[in-house]
mmCIF file of C-alpha atoms in Angstrom:
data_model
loop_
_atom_site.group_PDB
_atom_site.id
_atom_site.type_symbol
_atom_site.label_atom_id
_atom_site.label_comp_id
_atom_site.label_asym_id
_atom_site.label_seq_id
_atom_site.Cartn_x
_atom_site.Cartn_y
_atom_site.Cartn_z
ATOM 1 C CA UNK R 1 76.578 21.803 199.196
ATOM 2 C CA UNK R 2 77.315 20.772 202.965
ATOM 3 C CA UNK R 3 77.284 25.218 203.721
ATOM 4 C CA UNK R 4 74.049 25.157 202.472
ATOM 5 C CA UNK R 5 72.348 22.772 204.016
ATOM 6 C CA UNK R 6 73.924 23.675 207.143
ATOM 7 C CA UNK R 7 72.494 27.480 206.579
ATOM 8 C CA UNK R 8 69.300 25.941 205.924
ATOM 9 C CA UNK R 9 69.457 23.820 208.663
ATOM 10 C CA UNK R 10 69.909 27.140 210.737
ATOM 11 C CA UNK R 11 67.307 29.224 209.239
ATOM 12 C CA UNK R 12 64.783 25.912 210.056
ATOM 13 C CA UNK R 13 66.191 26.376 213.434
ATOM 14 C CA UNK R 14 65.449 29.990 213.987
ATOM 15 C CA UNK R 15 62.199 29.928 212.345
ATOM 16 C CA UNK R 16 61.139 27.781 214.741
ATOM 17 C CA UNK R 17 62.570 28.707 217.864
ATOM 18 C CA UNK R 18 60.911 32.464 216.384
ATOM 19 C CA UNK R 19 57.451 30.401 215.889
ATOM 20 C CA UNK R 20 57.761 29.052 219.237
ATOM 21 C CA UNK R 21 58.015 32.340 221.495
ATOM 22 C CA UNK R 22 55.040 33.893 219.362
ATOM 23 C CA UNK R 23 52.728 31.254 220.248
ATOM 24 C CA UNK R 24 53.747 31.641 223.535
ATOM 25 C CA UNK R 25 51.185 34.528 225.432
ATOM 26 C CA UNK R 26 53.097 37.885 226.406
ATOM 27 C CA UNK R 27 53.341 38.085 229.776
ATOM 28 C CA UNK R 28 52.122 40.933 230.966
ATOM 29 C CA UNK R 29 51.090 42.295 234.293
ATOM 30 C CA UNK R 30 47.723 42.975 235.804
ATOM 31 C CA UNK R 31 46.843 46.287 237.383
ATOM 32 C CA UNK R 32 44.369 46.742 240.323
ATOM 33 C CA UNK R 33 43.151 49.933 240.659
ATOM 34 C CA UNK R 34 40.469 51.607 242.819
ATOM 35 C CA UNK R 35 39.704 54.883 245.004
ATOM 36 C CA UNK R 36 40.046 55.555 248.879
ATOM 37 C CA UNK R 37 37.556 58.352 250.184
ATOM 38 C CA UNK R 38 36.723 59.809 253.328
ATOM 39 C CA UNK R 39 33.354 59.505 254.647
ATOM 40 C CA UNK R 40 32.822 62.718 256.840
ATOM 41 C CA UNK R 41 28.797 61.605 257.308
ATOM 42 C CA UNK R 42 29.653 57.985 258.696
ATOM 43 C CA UNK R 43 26.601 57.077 255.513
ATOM 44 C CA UNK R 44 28.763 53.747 254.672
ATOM 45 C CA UNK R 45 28.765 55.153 251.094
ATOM 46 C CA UNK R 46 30.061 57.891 249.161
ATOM 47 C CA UNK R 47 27.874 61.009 249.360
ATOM 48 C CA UNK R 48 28.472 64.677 247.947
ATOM 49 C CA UNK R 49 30.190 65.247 251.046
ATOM 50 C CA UNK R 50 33.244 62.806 250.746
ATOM 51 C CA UNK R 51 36.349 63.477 249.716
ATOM 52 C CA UNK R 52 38.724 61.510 247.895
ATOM 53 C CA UNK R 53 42.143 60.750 249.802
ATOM 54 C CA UNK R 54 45.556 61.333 248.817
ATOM 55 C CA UNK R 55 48.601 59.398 250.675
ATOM 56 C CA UNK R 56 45.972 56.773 251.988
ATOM 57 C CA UNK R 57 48.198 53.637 252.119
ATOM 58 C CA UNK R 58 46.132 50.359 250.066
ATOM 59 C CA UNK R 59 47.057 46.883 250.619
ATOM 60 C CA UNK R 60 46.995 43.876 248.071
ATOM 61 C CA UNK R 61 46.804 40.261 249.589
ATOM 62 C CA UNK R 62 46.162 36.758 247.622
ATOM 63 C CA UNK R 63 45.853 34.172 249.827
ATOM 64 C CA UNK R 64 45.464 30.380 249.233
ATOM 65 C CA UNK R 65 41.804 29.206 248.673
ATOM 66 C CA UNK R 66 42.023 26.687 251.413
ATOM 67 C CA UNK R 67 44.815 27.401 253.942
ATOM 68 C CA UNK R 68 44.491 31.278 253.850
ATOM 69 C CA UNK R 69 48.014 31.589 253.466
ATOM 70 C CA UNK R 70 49.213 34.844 251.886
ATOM 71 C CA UNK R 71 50.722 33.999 248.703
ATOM 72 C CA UNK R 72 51.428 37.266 247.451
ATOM 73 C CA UNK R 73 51.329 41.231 249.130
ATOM 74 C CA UNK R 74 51.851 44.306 247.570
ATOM 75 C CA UNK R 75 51.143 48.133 248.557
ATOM 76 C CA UNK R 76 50.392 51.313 247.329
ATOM 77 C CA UNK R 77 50.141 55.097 248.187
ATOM 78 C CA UNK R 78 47.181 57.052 246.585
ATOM 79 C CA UNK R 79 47.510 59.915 244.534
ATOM 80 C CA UNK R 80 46.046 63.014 244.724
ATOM 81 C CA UNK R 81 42.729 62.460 243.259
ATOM 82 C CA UNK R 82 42.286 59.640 246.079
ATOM 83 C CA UNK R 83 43.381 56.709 242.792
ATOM 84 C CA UNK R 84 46.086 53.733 243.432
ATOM 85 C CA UNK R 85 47.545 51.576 241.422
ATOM 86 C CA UNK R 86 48.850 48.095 242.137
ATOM 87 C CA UNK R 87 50.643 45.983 239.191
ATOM 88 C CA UNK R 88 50.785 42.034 239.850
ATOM 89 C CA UNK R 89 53.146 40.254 237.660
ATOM 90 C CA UNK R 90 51.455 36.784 238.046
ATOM 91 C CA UNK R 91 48.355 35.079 237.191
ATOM 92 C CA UNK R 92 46.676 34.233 240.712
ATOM 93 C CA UNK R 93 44.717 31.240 239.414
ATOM 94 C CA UNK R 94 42.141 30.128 241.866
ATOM 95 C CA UNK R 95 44.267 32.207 244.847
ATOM 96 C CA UNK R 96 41.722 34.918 246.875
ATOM 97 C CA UNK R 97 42.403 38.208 246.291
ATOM 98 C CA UNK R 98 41.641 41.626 248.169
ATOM 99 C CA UNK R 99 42.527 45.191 248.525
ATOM 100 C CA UNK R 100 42.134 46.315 251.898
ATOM 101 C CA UNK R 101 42.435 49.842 254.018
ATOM 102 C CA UNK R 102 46.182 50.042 255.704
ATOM 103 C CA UNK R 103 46.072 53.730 256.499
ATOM 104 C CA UNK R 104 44.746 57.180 256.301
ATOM 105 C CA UNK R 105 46.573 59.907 255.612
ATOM 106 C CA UNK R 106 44.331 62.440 257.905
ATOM 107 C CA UNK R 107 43.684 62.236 261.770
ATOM 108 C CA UNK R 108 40.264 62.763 261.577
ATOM 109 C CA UNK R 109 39.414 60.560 259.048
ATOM 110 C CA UNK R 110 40.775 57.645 259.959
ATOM 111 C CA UNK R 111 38.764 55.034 260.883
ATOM 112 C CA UNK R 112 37.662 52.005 258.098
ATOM 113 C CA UNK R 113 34.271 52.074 257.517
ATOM 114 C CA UNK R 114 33.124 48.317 258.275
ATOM 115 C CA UNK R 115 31.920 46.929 254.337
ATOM 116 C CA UNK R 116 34.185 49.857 252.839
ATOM 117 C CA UNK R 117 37.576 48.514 253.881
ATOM 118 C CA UNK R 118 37.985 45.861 251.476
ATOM 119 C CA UNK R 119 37.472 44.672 247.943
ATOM 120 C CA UNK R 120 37.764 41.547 246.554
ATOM 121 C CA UNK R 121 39.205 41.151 242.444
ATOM 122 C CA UNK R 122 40.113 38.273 240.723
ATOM 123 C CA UNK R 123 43.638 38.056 239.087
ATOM 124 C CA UNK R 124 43.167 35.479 236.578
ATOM 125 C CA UNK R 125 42.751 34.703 232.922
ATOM 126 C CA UNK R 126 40.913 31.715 233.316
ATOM 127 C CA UNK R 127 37.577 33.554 233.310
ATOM 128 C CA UNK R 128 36.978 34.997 230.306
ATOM 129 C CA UNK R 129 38.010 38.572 230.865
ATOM 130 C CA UNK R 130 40.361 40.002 228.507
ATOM 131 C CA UNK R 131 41.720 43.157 229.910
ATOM 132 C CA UNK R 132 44.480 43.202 232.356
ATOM 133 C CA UNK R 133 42.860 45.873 234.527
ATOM 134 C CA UNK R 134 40.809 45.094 237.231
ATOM 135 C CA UNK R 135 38.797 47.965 238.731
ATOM 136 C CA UNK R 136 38.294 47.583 242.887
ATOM 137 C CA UNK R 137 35.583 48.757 244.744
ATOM 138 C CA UNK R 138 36.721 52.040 246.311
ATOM 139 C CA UNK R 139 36.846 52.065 249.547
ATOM 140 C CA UNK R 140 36.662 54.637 252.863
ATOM 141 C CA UNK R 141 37.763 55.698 256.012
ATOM 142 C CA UNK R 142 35.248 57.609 257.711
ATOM 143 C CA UNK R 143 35.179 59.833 261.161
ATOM 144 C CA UNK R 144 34.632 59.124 264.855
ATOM 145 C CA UNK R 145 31.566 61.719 265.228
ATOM 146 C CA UNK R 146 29.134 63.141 261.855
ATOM 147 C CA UNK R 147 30.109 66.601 260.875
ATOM 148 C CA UNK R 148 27.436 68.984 261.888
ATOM 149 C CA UNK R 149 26.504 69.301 258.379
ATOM 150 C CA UNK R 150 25.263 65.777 257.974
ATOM 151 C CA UNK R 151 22.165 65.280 259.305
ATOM 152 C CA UNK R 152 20.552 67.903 256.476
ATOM 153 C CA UNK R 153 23.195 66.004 253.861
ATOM 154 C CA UNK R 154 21.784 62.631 254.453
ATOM 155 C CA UNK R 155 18.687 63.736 254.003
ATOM 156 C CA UNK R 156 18.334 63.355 250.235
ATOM 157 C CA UNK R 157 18.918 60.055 250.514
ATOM 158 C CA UNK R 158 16.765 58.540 252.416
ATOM 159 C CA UNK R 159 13.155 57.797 250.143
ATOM 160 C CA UNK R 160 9.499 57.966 251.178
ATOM 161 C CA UNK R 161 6.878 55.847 250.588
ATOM 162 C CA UNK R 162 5.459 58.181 247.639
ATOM 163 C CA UNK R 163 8.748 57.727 246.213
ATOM 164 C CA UNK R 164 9.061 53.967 245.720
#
C-alpha cells in the first residue's frame, strides 16, 4: 500500500511540474528584418533606379528609455537580395530600439542618406502584436554626386497641379 501511494505521490508530482512548464510561454526569439538599398539619384527614397545591397553591414541597438544607455547590440551582414536578419532573444519591454546604417559594401555608394539610416521597431509583447517578426523600414546609402541619368528618372515623380 505504502509503493502505491508513493507512485502516486510521484505521478501527482510530475503532472504538475509537466502542468507548470506548459503554462509557462515558449520563449522564443524575435527577428528584425529589413532591406539596405543604394540610392544612386540622392531622391531620399527608393526609386526604379536603386539597387538593393548585399554585404551592407546593419546595426541593432536598444537603449534605456531614460538614460540612453545601450542595453543590448547586435549586427548583421545583408544578403544578396539587399535582406538582413537580426534574432533578439529577449523581450525589450519599454527599452528603444533601432536599426541603423554601419556600412556599405560599395565605394560609391556609401554615404547614409539622412531619414534613411535608421529605423525604429519595438521588441515587445506587451502591445498586442502576436508575431515575433518585426519588419524595419529599409534603409539606404546613397552617392556623393546624381548619376547622369537622374535628372530624367526623377522626373516621374514629381506631380503637377492637374495631377492633384
Amino acid at each position: 500500500m505504502a509503493k502505491i501511494a508513493g507512485i502516486l505521490i510521484t505521478l501527482c508530482v510530475l503532472q504538475a511540474i509537466s502542468m507548470a512548464a506548459a503554462g509557462r510561454p515558449e520563449k522564443s526569439p524575435y527577428c528584425v528584418r529589413g532591406r539596405v538599398y543604394c540610392d544612386p539619384c540622392r531622391a531620399g527614397f527608393e526609386t526604379s533606379a536603386s539597387t538593393y545591397l548585399h554585404g551592407a553591414k546593419v546595426k541593432l541597438e536598444c537603449r534605456h528609455r531614460q538614460t540612453q544607455k545601450v542595453l543590448y547590440s547586435a549586427e548583421a551582414t545583408t544578403d544578396e537580395s539587399g535582406l538582413y536578419k537580426i534574432y533578439v532573444a529577449n523581450d525589450q519591454k519599454d527599452n528603444v530600439c533601432d536599426t541603423v546604417l554601419v556600412s556599405s559594401p560599395h565605394s560609391s555608394c556609401k554615404l547614409a542618406d539622412p531619414g534613411r539610416d535608421r529605423s525604429r521597431v519595438v521588441l515587445t509583447s506587451f502591445n498586442g502584436m502576436v508575431s515575433n517578426d518585426r519588419d524595419a523600414n529599409n534603409m539606404g546609402f546613397t552617392m556623393e554626386h546624381p548619376m547622369s541619368y537622374c535628372g530624367q528618372l526623377m522626373k516621374q515623380y514629381q506631380l503637377t497641379d492637374d495631377e492633384v
